[in-house]
Coordinates of C-alpha atoms in Angstrom, one line a residue:
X872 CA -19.8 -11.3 -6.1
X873 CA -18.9 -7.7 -7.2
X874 CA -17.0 -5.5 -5.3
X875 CA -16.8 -1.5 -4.6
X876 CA -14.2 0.7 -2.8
X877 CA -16.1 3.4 0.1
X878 CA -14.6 6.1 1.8
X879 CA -15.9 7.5 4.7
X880 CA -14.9 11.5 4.3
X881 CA -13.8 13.5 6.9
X882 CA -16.9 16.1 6.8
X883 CA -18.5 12.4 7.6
X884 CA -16.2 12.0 10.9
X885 CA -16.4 15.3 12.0
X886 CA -20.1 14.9 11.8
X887 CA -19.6 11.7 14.1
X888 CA -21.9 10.0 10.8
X889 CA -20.0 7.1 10.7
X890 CA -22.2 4.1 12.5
X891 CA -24.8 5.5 10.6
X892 CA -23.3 5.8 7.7
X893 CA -22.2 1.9 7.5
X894 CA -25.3 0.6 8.9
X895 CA -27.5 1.9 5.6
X896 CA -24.9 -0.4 4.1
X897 CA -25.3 -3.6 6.2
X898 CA -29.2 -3.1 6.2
X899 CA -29.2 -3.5 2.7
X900 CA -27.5 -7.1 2.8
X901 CA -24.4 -5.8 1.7
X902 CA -21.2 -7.3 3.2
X903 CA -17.8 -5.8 4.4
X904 CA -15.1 -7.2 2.6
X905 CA -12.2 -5.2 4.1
X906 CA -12.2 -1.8 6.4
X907 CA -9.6 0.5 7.9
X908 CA -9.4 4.0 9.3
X909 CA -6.6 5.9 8.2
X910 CA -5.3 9.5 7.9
X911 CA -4.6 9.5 4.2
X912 CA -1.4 10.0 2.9
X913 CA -1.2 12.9 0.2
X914 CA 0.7 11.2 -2.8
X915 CA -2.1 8.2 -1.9
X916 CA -5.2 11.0 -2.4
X917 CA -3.7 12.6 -5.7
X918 CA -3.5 9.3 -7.3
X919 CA -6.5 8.2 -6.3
X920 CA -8.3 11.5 -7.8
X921 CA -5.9 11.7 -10.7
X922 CA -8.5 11.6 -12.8
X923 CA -9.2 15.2 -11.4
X924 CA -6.2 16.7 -11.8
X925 CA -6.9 19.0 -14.2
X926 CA -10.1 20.5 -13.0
X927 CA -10.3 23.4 -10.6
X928 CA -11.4 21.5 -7.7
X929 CA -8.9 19.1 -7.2
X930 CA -6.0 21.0 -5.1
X931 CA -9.2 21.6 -2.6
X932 CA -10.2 18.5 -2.6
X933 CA -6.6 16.5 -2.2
X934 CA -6.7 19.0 0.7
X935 CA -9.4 18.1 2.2
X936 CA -9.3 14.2 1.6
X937 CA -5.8 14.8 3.8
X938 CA -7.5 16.5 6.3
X939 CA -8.4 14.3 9.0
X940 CA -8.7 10.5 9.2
X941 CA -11.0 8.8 6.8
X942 CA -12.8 5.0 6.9
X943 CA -11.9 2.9 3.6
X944 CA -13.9 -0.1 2.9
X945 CA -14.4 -2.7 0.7
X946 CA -17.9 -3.8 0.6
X947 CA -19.6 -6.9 -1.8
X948 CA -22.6 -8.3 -2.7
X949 CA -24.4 -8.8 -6.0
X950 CA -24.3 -5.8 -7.8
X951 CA -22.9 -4.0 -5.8
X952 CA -21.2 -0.9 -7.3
X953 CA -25.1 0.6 -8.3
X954 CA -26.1 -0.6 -4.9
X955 CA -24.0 1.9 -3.1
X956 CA -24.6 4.2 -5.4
X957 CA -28.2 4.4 -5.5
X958 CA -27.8 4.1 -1.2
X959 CA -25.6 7.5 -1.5
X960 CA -27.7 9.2 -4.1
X961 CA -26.8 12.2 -6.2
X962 CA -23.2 13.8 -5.6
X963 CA -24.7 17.2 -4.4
X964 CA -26.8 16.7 -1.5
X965 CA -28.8 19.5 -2.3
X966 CA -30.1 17.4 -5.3
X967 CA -30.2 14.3 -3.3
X968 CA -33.2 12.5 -3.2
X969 CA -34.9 12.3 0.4
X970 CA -33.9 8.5 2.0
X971 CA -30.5 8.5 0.9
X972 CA -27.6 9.5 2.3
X973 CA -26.7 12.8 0.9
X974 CA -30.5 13.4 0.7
X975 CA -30.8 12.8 4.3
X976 CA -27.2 14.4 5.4
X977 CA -25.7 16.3 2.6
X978 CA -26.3 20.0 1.7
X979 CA -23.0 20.0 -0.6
X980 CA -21.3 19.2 -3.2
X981 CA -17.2 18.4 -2.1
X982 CA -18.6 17.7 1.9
X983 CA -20.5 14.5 0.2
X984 CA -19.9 12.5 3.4
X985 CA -18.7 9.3 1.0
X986 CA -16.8 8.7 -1.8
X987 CA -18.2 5.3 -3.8
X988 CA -16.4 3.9 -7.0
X989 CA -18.2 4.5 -10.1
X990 CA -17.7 1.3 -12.7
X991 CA -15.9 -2.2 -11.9
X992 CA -12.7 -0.9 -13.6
X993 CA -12.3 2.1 -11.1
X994 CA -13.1 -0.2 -7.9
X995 CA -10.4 -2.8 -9.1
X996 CA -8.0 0.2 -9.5
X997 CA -9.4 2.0 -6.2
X998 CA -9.4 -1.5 -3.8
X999 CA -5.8 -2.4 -5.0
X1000 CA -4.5 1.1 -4.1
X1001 CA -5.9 0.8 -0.2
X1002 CA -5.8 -2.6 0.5
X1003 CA -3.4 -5.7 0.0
X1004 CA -4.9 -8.6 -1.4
X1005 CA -4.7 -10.5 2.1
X1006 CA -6.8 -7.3 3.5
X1007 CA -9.1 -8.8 1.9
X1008 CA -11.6 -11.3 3.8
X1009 CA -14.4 -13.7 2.4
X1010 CA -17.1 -15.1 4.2
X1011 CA -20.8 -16.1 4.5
X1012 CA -23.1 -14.3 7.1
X1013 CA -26.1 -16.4 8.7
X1014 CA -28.7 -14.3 7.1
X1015 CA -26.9 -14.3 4.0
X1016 CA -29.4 -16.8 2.3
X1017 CA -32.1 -14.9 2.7
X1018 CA -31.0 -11.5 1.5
X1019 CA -30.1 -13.2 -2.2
X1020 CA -32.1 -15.8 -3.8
X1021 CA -29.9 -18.9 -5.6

């Protein structure tokens, strides 16, 4: 069962998004692996946007990743990592497409209400950096038979 790191943005809490937000993902037979809310610590942020460092948005957006609490979750399900992504839809919500997320709530391109991981490598890397391995719960749901066939 893959797994994939969310992160529920502050423009998303401000917004008072966030039951929406992680219903989409349960409505699509995703499960929640792990979830917390938590006002990010800086030196967490900066590595976690590393990658970034060098590019001109990245003081801006350390800045803004700090400023205010945020949801991190862990969700799984079969393939999930292009799941999530293809719920969120295009980075910039102004080129979202219409029934996803930042189509339906996004009009920029930083304020992107959730952060998803991109490949299996970066959500190993992203999972292990907010949660603990014993964070981390399996389980089967009732409906969970009928949302993936064997």
């Amino acid at each position: 069962m893959e797994r994939t790191l969310i992160i529920i943005k502050p423009d998303a809490m401000h917004r008072m998004l966030v039951g929406r937000l992680l219903t989409r993902f349960e409505e699509k037979g995703l499960r929640f692996a792990a979830m917390k809310l938590q006002q990010s610590p800086r030196a967490q942020v900066e590595k976690h946007y590393a990658v970034h460092k060098e590019r001109p948005f990245y003081a801006a957006l350390v800045d803004f990743m700090t400023s205010a609490p945020v949801i991190v979750a862990v969700l799984e399900g079969p393939g999930a990592i292009g799941v999530v992504r293809n719920i969120l839809g295009a980075t910039d919500g102004k080129q979202a497409a219409p029934g996803t997320i930042r189509g339906d709530y996004g009009i920029d391109k930083q304020y992107n209400l959730v952060h998803a991981s991109d490949s299996p490598e970066t959500a190993r890397f992203e999972i292990e950096l907010f949660f603990k391995p014993e964070e981390l719960v399996s389980y089967q749901r009732a409906p969970d038979r009928w949302i993936v066939s064997n």
